[in-house]
Every structure is written in structure tokens, then in C-alpha cells.
Short mmCIF file of C-alpha atoms in Angstrom, two decimals:
data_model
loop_
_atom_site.label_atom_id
_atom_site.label_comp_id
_atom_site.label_asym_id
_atom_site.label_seq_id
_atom_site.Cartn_x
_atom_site.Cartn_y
_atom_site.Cartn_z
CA UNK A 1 -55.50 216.13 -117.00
CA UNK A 2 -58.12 213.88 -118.90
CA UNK A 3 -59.61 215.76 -121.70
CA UNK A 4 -62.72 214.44 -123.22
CA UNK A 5 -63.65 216.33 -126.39
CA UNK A 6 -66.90 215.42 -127.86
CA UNK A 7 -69.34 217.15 -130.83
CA UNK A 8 -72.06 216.79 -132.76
CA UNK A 9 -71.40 219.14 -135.71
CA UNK A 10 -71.24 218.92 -139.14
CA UNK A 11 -68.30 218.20 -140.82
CA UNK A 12 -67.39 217.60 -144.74
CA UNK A 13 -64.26 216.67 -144.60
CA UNK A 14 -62.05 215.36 -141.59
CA UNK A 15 -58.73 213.66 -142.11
CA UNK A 16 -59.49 210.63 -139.56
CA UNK A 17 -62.24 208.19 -139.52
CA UNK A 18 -63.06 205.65 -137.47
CA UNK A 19 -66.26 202.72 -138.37
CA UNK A 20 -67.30 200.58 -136.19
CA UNK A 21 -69.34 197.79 -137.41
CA UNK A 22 -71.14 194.29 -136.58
CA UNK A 23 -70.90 191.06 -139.36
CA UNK A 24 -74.83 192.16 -139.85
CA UNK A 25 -73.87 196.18 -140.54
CA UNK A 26 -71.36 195.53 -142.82
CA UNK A 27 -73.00 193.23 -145.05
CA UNK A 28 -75.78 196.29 -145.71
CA UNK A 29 -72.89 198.84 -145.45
CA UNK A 30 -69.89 197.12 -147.60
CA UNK A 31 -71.31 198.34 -151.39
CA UNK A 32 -70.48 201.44 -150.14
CA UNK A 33 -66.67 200.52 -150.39
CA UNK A 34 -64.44 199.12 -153.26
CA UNK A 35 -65.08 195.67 -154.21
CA UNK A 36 -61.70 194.74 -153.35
CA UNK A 37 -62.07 195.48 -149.49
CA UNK A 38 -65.03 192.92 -149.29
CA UNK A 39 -62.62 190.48 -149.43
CA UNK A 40 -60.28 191.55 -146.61
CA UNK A 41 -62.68 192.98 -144.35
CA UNK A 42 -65.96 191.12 -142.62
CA UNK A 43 -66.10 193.22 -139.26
CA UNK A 44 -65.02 190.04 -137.63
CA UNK A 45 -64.52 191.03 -133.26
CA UNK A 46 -61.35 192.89 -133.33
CA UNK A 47 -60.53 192.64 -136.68
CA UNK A 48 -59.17 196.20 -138.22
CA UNK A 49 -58.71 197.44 -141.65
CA UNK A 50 -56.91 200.59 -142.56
CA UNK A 51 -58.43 202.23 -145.78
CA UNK A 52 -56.44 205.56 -147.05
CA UNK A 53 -59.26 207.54 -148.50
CA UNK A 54 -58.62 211.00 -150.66
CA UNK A 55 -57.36 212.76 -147.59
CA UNK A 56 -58.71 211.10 -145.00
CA UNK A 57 -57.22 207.56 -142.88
CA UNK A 58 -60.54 205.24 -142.50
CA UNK A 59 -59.71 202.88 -140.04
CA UNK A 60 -62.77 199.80 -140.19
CA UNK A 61 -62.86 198.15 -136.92
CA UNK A 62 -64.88 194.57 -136.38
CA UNK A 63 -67.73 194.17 -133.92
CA UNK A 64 -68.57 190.92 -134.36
CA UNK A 65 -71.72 188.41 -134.92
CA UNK A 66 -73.90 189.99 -132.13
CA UNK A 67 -71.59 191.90 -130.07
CA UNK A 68 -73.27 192.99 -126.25
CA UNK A 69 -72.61 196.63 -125.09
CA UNK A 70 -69.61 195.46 -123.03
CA UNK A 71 -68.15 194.31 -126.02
CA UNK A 72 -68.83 197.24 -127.86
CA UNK A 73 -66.65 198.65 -125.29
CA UNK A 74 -63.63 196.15 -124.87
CA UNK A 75 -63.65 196.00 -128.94
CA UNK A 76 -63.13 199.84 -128.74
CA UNK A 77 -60.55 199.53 -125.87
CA UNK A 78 -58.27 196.95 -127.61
CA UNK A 79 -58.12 199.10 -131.04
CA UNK A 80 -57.38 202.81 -129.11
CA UNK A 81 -54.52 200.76 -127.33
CA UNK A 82 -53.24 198.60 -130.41
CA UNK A 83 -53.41 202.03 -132.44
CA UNK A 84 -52.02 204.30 -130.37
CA UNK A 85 -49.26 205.10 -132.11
CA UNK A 86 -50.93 205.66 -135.28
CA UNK A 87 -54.48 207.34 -134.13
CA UNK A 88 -53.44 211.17 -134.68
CA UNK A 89 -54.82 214.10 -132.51
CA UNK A 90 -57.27 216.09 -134.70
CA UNK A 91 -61.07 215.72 -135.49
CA UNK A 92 -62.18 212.36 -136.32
CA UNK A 93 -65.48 211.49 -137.31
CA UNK A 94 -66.88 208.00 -135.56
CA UNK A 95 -70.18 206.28 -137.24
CA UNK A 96 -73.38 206.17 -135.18
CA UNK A 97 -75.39 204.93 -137.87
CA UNK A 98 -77.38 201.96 -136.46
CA UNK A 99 -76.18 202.36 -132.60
CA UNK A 100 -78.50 203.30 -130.03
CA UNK A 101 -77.59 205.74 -127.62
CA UNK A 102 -76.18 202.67 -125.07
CA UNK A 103 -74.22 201.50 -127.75
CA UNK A 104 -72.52 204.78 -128.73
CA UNK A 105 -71.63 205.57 -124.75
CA UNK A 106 -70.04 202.26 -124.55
CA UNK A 107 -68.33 202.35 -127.87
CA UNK A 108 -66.94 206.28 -126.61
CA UNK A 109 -66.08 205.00 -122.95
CA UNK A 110 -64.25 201.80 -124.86
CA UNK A 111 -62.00 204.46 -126.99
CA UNK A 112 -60.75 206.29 -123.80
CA UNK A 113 -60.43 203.77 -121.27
CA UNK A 114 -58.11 202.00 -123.59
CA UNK A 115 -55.65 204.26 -123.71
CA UNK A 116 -54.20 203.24 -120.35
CA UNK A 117 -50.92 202.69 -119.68
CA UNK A 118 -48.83 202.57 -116.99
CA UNK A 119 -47.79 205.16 -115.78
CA UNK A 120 -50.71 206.72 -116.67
CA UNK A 121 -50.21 210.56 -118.13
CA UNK A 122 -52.87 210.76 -120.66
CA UNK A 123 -50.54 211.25 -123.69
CA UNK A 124 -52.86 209.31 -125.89
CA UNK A 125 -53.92 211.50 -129.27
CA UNK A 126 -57.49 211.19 -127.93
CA UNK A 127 -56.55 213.51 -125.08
CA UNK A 128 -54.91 215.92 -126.85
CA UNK A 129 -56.65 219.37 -126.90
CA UNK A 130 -56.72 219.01 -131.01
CA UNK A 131 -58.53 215.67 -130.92
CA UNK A 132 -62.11 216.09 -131.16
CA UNK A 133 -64.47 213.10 -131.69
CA UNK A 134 -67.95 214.21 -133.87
CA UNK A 135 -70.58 212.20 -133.57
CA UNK A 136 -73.33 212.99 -135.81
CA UNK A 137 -76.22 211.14 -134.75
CA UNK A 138 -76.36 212.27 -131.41
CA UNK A 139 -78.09 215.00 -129.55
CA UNK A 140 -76.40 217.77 -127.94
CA UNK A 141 -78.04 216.78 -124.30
CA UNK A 142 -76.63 213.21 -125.26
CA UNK A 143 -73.70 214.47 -126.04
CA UNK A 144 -72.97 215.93 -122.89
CA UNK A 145 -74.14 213.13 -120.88
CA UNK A 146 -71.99 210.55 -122.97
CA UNK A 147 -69.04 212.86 -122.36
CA UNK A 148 -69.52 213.54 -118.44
CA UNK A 149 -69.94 209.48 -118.12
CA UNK A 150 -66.91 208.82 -120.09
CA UNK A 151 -64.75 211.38 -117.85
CA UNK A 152 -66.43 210.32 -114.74
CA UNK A 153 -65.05 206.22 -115.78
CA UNK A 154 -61.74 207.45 -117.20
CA UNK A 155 -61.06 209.22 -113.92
CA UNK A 156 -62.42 206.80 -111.59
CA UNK A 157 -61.18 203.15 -113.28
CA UNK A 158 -57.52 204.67 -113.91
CA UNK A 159 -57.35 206.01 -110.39
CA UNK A 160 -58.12 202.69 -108.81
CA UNK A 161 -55.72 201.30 -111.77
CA UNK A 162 -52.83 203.38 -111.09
CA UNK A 163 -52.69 202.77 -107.20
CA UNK A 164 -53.03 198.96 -107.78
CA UNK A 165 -50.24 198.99 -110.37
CA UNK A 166 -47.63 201.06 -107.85
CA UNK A 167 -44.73 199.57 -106.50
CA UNK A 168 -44.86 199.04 -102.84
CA UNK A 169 -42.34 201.75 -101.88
CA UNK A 170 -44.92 204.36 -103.92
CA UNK A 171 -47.70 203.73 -102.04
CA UNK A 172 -47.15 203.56 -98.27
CA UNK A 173 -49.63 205.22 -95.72
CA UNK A 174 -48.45 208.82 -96.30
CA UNK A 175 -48.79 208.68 -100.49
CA UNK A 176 -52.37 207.05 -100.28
CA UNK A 177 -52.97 209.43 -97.48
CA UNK A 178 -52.11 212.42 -99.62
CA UNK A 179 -54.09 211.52 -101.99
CA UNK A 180 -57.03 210.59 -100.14
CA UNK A 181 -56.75 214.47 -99.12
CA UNK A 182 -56.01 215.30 -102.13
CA UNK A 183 -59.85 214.03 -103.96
CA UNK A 184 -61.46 214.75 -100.48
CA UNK A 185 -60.54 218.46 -101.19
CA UNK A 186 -61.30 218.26 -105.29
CA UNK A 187 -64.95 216.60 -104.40
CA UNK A 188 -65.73 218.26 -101.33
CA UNK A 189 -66.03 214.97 -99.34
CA UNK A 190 -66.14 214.84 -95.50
CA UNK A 191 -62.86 212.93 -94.39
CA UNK A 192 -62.09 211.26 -91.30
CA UNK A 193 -58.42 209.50 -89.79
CA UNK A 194 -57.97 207.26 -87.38
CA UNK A 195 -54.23 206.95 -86.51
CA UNK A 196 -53.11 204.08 -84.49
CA UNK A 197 -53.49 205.73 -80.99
CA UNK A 198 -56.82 207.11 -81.61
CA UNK A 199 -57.76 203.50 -83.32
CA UNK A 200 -56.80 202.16 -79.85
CA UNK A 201 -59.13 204.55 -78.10
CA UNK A 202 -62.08 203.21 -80.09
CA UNK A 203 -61.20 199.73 -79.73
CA UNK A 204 -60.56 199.31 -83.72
CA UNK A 205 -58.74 195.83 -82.37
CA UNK A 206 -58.71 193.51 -85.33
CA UNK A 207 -57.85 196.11 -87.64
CA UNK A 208 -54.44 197.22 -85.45
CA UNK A 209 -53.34 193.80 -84.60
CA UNK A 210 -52.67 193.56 -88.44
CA UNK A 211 -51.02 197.29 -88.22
CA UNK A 212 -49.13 196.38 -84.92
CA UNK A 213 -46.21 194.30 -86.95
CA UNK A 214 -46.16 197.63 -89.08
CA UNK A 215 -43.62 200.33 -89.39
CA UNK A 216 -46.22 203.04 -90.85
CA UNK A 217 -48.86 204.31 -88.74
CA UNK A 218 -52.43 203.75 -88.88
CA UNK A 219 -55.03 205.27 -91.19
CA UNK A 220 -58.05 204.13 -90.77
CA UNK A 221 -60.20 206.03 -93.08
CA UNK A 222 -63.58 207.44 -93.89
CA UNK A 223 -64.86 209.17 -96.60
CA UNK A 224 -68.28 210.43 -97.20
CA UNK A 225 -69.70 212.11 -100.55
CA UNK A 226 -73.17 213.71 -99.43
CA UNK A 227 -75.38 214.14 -102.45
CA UNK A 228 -77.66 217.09 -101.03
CA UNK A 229 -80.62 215.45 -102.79
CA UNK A 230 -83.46 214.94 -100.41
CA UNK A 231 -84.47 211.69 -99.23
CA UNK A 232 -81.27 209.63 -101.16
CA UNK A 233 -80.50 206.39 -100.67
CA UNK A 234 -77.37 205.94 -98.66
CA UNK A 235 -74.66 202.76 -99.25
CA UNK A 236 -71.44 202.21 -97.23
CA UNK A 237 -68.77 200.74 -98.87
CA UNK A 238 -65.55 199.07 -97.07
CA UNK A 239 -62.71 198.46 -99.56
CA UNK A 240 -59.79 195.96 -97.83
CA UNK A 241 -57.00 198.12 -97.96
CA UNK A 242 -53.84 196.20 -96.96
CA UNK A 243 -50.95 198.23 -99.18
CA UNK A 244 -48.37 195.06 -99.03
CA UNK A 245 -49.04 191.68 -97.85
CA UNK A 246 -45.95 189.53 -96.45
CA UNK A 247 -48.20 186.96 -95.14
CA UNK A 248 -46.70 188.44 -91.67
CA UNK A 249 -45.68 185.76 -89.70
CA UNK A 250 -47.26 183.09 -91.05
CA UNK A 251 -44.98 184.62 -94.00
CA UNK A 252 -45.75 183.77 -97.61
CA UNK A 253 -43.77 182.02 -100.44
CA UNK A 254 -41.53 184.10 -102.50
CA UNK A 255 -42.75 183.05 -105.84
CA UNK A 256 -45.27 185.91 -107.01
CA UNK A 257 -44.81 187.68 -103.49
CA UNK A 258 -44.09 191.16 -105.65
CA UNK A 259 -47.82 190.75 -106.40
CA UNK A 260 -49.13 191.59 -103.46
CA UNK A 261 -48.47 195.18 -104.36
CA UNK A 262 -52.14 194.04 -105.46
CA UNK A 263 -53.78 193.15 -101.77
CA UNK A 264 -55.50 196.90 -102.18
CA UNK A 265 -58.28 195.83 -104.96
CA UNK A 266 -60.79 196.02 -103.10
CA UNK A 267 -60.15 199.66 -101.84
CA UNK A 268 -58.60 201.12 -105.33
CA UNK A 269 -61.99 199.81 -106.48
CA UNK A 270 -63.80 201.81 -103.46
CA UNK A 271 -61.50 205.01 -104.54
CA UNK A 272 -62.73 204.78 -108.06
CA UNK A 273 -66.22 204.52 -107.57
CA UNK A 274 -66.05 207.24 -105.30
CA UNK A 275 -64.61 209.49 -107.71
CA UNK A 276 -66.66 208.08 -110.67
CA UNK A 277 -69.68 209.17 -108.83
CA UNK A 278 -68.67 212.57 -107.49
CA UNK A 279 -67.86 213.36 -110.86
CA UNK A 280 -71.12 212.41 -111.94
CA UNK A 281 -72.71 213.87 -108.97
CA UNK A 282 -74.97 210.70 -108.60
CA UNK A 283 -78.33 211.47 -105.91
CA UNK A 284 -77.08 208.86 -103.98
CA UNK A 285 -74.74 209.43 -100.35
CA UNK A 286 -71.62 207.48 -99.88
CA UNK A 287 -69.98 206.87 -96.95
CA UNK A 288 -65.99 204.69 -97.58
CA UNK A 289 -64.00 203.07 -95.34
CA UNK A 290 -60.79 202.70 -96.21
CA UNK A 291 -58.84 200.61 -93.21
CA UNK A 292 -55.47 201.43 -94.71
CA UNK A 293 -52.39 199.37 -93.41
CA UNK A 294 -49.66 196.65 -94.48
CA UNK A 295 -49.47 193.14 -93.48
CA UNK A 296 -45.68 193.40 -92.03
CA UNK A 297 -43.30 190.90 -90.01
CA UNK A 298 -40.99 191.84 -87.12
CA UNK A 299 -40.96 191.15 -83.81
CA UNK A 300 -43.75 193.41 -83.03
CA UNK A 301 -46.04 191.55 -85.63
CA UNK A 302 -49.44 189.70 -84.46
CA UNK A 303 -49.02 186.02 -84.41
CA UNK A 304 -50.85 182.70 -84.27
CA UNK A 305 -52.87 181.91 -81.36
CA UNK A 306 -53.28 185.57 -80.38
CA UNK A 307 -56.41 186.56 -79.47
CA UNK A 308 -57.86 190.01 -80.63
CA UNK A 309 -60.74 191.65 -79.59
CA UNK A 310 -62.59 193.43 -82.53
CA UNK A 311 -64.35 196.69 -82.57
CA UNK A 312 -68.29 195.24 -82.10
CA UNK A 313 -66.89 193.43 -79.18
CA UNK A 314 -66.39 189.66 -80.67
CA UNK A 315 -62.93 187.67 -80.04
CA UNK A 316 -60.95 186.79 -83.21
CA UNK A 317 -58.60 183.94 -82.10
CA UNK A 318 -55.39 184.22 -84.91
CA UNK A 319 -54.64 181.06 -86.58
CA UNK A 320 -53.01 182.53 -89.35
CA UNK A 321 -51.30 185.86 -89.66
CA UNK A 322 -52.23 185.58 -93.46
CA UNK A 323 -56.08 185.71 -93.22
CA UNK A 324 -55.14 189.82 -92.17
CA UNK A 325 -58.05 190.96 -94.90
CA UNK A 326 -60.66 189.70 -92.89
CA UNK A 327 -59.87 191.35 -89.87
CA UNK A 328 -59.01 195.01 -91.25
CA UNK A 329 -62.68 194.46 -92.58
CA UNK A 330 -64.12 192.98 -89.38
CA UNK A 331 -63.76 196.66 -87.78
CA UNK A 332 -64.26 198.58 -91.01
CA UNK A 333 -67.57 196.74 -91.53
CA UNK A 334 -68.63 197.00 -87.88
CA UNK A 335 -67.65 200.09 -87.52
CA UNK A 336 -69.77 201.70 -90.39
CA UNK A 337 -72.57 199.35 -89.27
CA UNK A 338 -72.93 200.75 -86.06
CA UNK A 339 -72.14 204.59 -86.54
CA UNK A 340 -73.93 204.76 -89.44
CA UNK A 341 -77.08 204.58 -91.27
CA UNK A 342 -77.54 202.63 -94.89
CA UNK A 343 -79.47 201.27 -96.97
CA UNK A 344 -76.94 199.25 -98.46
CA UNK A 345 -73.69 198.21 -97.23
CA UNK A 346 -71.02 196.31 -99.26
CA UNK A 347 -67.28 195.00 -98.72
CA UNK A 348 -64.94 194.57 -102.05
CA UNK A 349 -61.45 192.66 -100.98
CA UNK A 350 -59.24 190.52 -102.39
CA UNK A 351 -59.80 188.07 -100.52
CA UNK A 352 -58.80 184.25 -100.84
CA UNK A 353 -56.68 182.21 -103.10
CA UNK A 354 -59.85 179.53 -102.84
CA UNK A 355 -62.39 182.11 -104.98
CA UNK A 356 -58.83 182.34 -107.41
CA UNK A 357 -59.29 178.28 -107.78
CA UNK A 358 -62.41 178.34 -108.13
CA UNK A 359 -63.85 181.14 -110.66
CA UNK A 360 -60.01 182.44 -112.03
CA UNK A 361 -60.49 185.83 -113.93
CA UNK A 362 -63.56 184.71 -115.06
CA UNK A 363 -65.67 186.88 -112.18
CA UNK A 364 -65.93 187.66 -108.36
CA UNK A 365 -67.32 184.96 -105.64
CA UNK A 366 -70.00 187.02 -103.97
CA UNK A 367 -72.27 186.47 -100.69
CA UNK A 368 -75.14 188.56 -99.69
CA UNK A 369 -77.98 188.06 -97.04
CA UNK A 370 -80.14 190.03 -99.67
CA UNK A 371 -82.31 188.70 -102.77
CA UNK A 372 -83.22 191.90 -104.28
CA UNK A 373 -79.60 193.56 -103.89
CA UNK A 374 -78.31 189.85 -105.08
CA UNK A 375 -80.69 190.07 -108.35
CA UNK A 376 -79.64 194.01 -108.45
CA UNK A 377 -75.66 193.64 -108.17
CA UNK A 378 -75.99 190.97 -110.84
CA UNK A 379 -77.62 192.49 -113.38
CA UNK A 380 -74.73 195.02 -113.10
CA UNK A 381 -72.01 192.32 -113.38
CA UNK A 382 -73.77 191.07 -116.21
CA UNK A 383 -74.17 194.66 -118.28
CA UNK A 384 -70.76 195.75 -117.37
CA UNK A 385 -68.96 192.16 -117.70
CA UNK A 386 -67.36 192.58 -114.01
CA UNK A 387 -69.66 188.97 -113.17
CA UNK A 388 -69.79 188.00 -110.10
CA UNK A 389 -71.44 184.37 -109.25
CA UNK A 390 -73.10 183.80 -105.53
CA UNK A 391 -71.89 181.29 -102.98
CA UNK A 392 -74.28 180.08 -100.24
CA UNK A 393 -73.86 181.83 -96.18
CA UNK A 394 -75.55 178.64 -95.05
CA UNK A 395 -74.96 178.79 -90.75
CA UNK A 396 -73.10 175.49 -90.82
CA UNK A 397 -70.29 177.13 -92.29
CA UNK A 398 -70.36 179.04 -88.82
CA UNK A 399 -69.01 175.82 -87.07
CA UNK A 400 -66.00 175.64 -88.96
CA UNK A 401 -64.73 178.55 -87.25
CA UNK A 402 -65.90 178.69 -83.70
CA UNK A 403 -62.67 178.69 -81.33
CA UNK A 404 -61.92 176.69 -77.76
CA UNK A 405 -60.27 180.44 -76.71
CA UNK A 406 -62.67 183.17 -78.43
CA UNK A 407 -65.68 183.60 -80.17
CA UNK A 408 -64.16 182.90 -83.51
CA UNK A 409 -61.16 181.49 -85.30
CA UNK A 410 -60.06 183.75 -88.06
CA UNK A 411 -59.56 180.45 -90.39
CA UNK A 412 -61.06 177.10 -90.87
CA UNK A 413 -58.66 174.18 -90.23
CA UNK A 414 -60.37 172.23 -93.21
CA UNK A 415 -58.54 172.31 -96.11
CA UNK A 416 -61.90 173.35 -98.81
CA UNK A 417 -63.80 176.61 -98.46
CA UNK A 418 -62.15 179.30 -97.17
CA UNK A 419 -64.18 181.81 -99.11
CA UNK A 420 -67.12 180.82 -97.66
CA UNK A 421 -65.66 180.64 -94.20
CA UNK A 422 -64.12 184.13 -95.24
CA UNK A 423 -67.57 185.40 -96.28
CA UNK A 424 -69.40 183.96 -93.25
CA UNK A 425 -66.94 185.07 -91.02
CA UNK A 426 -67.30 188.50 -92.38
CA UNK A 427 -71.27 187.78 -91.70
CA UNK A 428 -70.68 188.47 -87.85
CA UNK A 429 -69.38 191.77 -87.62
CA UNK A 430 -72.19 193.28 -89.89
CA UNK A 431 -74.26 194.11 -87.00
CA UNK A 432 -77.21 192.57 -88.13
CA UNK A 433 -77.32 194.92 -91.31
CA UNK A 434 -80.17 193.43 -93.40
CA UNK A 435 -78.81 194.32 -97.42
CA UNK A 436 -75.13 193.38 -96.75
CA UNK A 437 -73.18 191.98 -99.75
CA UNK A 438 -69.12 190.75 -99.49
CA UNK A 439 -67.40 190.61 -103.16
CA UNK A 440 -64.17 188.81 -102.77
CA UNK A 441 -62.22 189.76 -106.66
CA UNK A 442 -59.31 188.37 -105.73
CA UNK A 443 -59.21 186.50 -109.06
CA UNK A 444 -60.48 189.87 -111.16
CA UNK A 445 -58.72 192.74 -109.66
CA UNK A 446 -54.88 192.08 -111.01
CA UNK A 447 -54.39 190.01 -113.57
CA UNK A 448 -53.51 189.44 -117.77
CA UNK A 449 -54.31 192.95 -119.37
CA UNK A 450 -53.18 194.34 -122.45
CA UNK A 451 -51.02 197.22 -121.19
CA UNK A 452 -48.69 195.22 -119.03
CA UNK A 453 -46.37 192.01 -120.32
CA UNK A 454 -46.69 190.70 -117.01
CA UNK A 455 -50.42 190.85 -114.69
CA UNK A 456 -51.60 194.94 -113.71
CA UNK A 457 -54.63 195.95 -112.25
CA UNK A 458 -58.21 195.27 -114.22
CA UNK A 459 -59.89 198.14 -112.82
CA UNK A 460 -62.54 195.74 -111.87
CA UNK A 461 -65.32 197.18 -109.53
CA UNK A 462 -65.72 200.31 -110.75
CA UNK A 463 -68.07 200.07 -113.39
CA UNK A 464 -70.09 197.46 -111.80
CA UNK A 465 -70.40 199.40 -108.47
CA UNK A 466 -71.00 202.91 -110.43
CA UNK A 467 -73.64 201.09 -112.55
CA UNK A 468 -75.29 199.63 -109.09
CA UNK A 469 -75.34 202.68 -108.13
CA UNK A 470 -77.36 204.20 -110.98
CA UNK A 471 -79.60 201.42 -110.45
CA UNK A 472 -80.21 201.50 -106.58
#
């Protein structure tokens, strides 16, 4: 259980401190400390300094020339996870001197989300029931908000970075399943599953000629988190959910293959927003889809030059087995499109390797037929640091998939693109949805983190999708 204990009392002596400061607050701030220290200490990003005081350990942590809120935040993140066996678990007073209330959140968020590991069993100090963080400077209605919003992250981001980071035997259909039930019951969300013979019935095609190679049934799932304000805005959200991609016929190379344990970003992201905003009981509704399968081969598998029919009707001829995303999210997105009503609807999925090649970890390609939810989701990417950078849905795009056999090809033959193609192709089974955006992180959502020798899960989306939220 994730304890977050903050306070605003006074306290005249505690045994741990921790000081935060820029280059610019520590040159008005360093007379206050031995002479000595001003040469080994100029709050330099991610520098530390441990000072034993009387009977207190003052740890001095660097900020940096200028440092944004987001780095406020990683800056705290790196020194609760490069201190964690030294921070101890009793009160600890934190400066707030000089920080606006933005700052503080992000520098308290930064101090708990750090402490991941994985597995993740919140044994960090700063979880322990003894630990309590004061924060002088801060009123007790901040306080409380600061607190719920750090919980609210902490349990959303590790949840989507714990079933990223599972091994492929620990998260089949029946473990996601379970817990899918089991935060359906916690947050009193409406919950929906479509097995594979009641997919047939609705004609959920393109998403069960991926499942058809499978040995685990169906579950195509929908979640919905109802606000009970009156008059909210409601957003659909459709995370690609495939728990293990083989490439299926069109099988994939064996170097890296055990990452694509990691084929599920864009729905771990879904699951943690979800939970990030039902504990924060946001006024806005939220209906998921969650079109859970693996990519699989055997004999039963889909292969090329199959032709599928998909939910809204439209023929998807299969070129490659491998382009599977696309079509689990074909049916999720027209699906939700058609069934139900929102004022925003958005797709997260690791997509392509093309948007890998062409942004790396540096941010998310996005598309959207939408300037003010364009102008809207980037000013999120920007504040949180989850970027994303938009690529053009210009219609000739549309010609590199149109098929002799069907109404589409599920690929483009040309060798440049496939993002695009991915993102324009997505563009048909919308349903004509006017504020539609498609964020394909498969360069963001697994890759070098700080916990992990080799590449974990991010926890990318989350933040940026909780702080759209707030926004829209």
C-alpha cells in the first residue's frame, strides 16, 4: 500500500533534511553554511552534498541554472532512487523557501515516483508509516491537494509501470483480467467483456483475426469511470493492448523479441490514467477500451493476404501479420465511436518502429484532425516532458494503402512512412469523430530508465493524459 505522509507543522528539530536548490538560490542561501561547503557545493542539476549537522543528516540536492517544473521533478526522482538506501524513515523537513506551490507538487511527486523499482512493493523509507515529510510553507488545503495528486500519480504511473515491466507468462488474459476487476471494483467503474464468441456476434473482426492465432481467449474490454458531475466533458480512450507480440506469421527477429513484453504501452498508459483520475475524482467521464489479446503463431494464426472485415464494416486486406496494433484498434476505435458519445476521443499504442527512427525516446509522433485539442495535448507534453511532435494526415497518404481485394491494405508497400500510413489508416475507423488524436509512443513507453540495467517501462502517458485531462 502507497503511503503518502505529508505536514505542515512546526518542527525544531528533525534528524533528516532535505534542500533543494537552483545555482540562483544558493548563491543568496550559501552564507548560511560553512565556508568550506561553498567550495564543494553549487546546486549544479543533480549534484548532492551530504552535510552531518548536530543531529540532523542535511542532504543539499542541485537544481540547476533555471530548472522547469518537470525538472524539479526528475531532479527529485533521481536523488530518492540514488539514496534509497541511505534516506531513513522518520520526519524530514524539505525547504519551500522560494518555490511556488507548482514547484513544491512537482518537487513532492519527483521524491515518490522515484522510488520505483521493480517489483514494485513500496519498501522505500518514504513509504514507511514513520516517514513524514513537513513542509512549512504550505497551507493545510495545499497540503492536502499536493498529497492526493502525488498518490493519485504514484498509483496510476507504477500501475501502468508494473504491467509493462511483467514477463510474458505474468500477464496473460486472465492476470490483466483480474486485475481489470480488481480496480473496476476499488473505483466503482462500469466494466464490460467481450470474449471471443460474443466478439464474433458483434462483428469485432479485425480485432479477433489478431486473437484467432491465440491460445487465450478474448477480452475485449471497456471501462467507464462516470464522474456524477453535471454536464462533464466526456473522452474515450483506446489503449493497444497486445500482451506479447511474435510478429505472428510474418514472425519477428529474435534479437530484442523478449521486448515485446512491451507491445501493451499504450493500454498500461490507459490503466494508469484511469486510476490516476479516479483517485483524484476528476469532473470529467471516461470511457477505456482495452482490446486485450496476443499476437500468436500456429496454424490457426491470421496470415497475409487474408481479408478481414472490421467492426464499422470496412475490409482490412492483411499484408503483414505484424501491423496486428492497428487492427485491435481499428474495432476498439470504431467501436467506442459508434456506441458512444465524446467529446474527445484518443488512441495511445506502440505503434511503429518508423516513429522509433524517427523521434527515439525523445517524444511520441502524434496525429490529430483537431487544432485546439492539438495546441491542448501539447501544452501538456510540454509541462509534463512526455512531448509529443505532430505529423501531417494529409489524404494522399490514403493511396498508399488502398487494396485490389478490400477497402484497405493494413500496410504500405513503400518502404518510408509507416506511421503516417499507421495514423491515417487509423483515420478511417473513427467514424467521422471530429477531436480524434492517435499517439503512437512506441519510442517513449519502454526504454533506458534508472531502475532497470537493461530498458523497463517509462510510465509515459500518464501524466500527460492526467494533466490533459485537468485541462479539457
Amino acid at each position: 500500500m502507497i503511503n503518502i505522509n505529508l505536514s505542515n507543522q512546526e518542527i525544531k528539530s528533525v534528524s533528516q533534511k532535505f534542500s533543494f536548490f537552483s545555482e540562483k538560490q544558493w548563491e543568496s542561501k550559501k552564507d548560511n553554511f560553512k565556508d568550506q561547503l561553498k567550495s564543494l557545493f553549487s546546486a549544479k542539476k543533480d549534484e548532492t552534498f551530504i552535510l552531518l549537522e548536530d543531529e540532523a543528516v542535511h542532504y543539499l540536492i542541485g537544481l540547476g541554472a533555471d530548472p522547469k517544473n518537470f525538472e524539479i521533478q526528475a531532479t527529485a526522482e533521481k536523488f530518492t532512487y540514488d539514496y534509497r538506501k541511505k534516506i531513513k524513515s522518520e520526519k524530514t523537513s524539505i525547504n519551500t523557501e522560494n518555490f511556488n506551490n507548482d514547484q513544491i507538487e512537482n518537487l513532492v511527486k519527483g521524491l515518490y515516483v522515484g522510488t520505483y523499482e521493480y517489483p514494485f512493493k513500496a519498501k522505500h523509507a518514504v513509504f514507511h508509516s514513520d516517514f513524514q515529510l513537513i513542509l512549512n510553507e504550505v497551507s493545510e488545503e495545499d497540503l492536502k491537494n499536493i498529497e492526493l495528486k502525488t498518490l493519485a500519480i504514484c498509483e496510476g504511473q507504477f500501475a501502468c509501470m508494473e504491467w509493462l515491466n511483467k514477463p510474458q507468462n505474468f500477464k496473460r488474459v486472465p492476470h490483466i483480467s483480474e486485475f481489470l476487476n480488481q480496480i473496476a471494483e476499488k473505483y466503482s467503474l462500469k466494466q464490460t467483456v467481450f470474449d471471443r464468441r460474443k466478439s464474433e456476434e458483434l462483428g469485432l473482426g479485425a480485432f479477433l483475426s489478431v486473437n484467432q492465432g491465440s491460445s487465450q481467449e478474448a477480452a475485449f474490454t471497456i471501462l467507464e469511470y462516470q464522474s456524477g458531475v453535471a454536464n462533464a466533458k466526456t473522452v474515450g480512450l483506446v489503449g493497444k493492448c497486445v500482451l506479447f507480440d511474435t510478429g505472428g506469421i510474418s514472425i519477428k527477429g529474435s534479437e530484442n523479441l523478449h521486448y515485446m513484453k512491451s507491445d501493451m504501452g499504450g493500454a498500461t498508459a490507459v490503466i494508469g490514467t484511469l486510476i490516476a483520475v479516479a483517485t483524484l475524482k476528476l469532473p470529467v467521464n471516461l470511457i477505456v477500451i482495452l482490446p486485450i489479446t496476443d499476437n500468436a503463431v500456429s496454424n490457426t494464426a491470421y496470415i497475409p493476404s487474408d481479408v478481414i472485415r472490421a467492426y464499422n464494416g470496412k475490409t482490412i486486406e492483411v499484408l503483414d501479420t505484424d501491423a496486428e496494433g492497428r487492427m485491435t484498434l481499428a474495432d476498439g476505435l470504431s467501436y467506442l465511436a459508434k456506441n458512444y458519445k465524446t467529446d474527445a476521443l484518443i488512441d495511445l499504442a506502440t505503434l511503429t518502429g518508423s516513429s522509433v527512427r524517427m523521434f527515439g525516446s525523445t517524444c511520441s509522433a502524434y496525429f490529430s484532425n483537431n487544432e485546439a485539442l492539438k495546441k491542448l495535448l501539447e501544452k501538456s507534453g510540454d509541462e509534463t516532458n512526455q512531448r509529443l511532435w505532430n505529423l501531417p494526415l494529409w489524404d494522399i497518404w490514403k493511396d498508399d494503402f488502398k487494396s485490389d481485394v478490400a477497402d484497405f491494405k493494413n500496410i504500405s508497400s513503400k518502404p518510408f512512412g509507416d506511421c503516417i500510413v499507421a495514423g491515417k489508416f487509423l483515420e478511417q475507423f473513427i467514424e467521422g469523430h471530429s477531436n480524434w488524436a492517435h499517439l503512437d509512443i512506441a519510442g517513449v513507453a519502454f526504454g533506458n530508465v534508472q531502475y532497470m540495467k537493461e530498458k523497463g517501462a517509462t510510465g509515459y502517458g500518464v501524466q500527460l493524459l492526467v494533466d490533459f485531462l485537468q485541462k479539457f
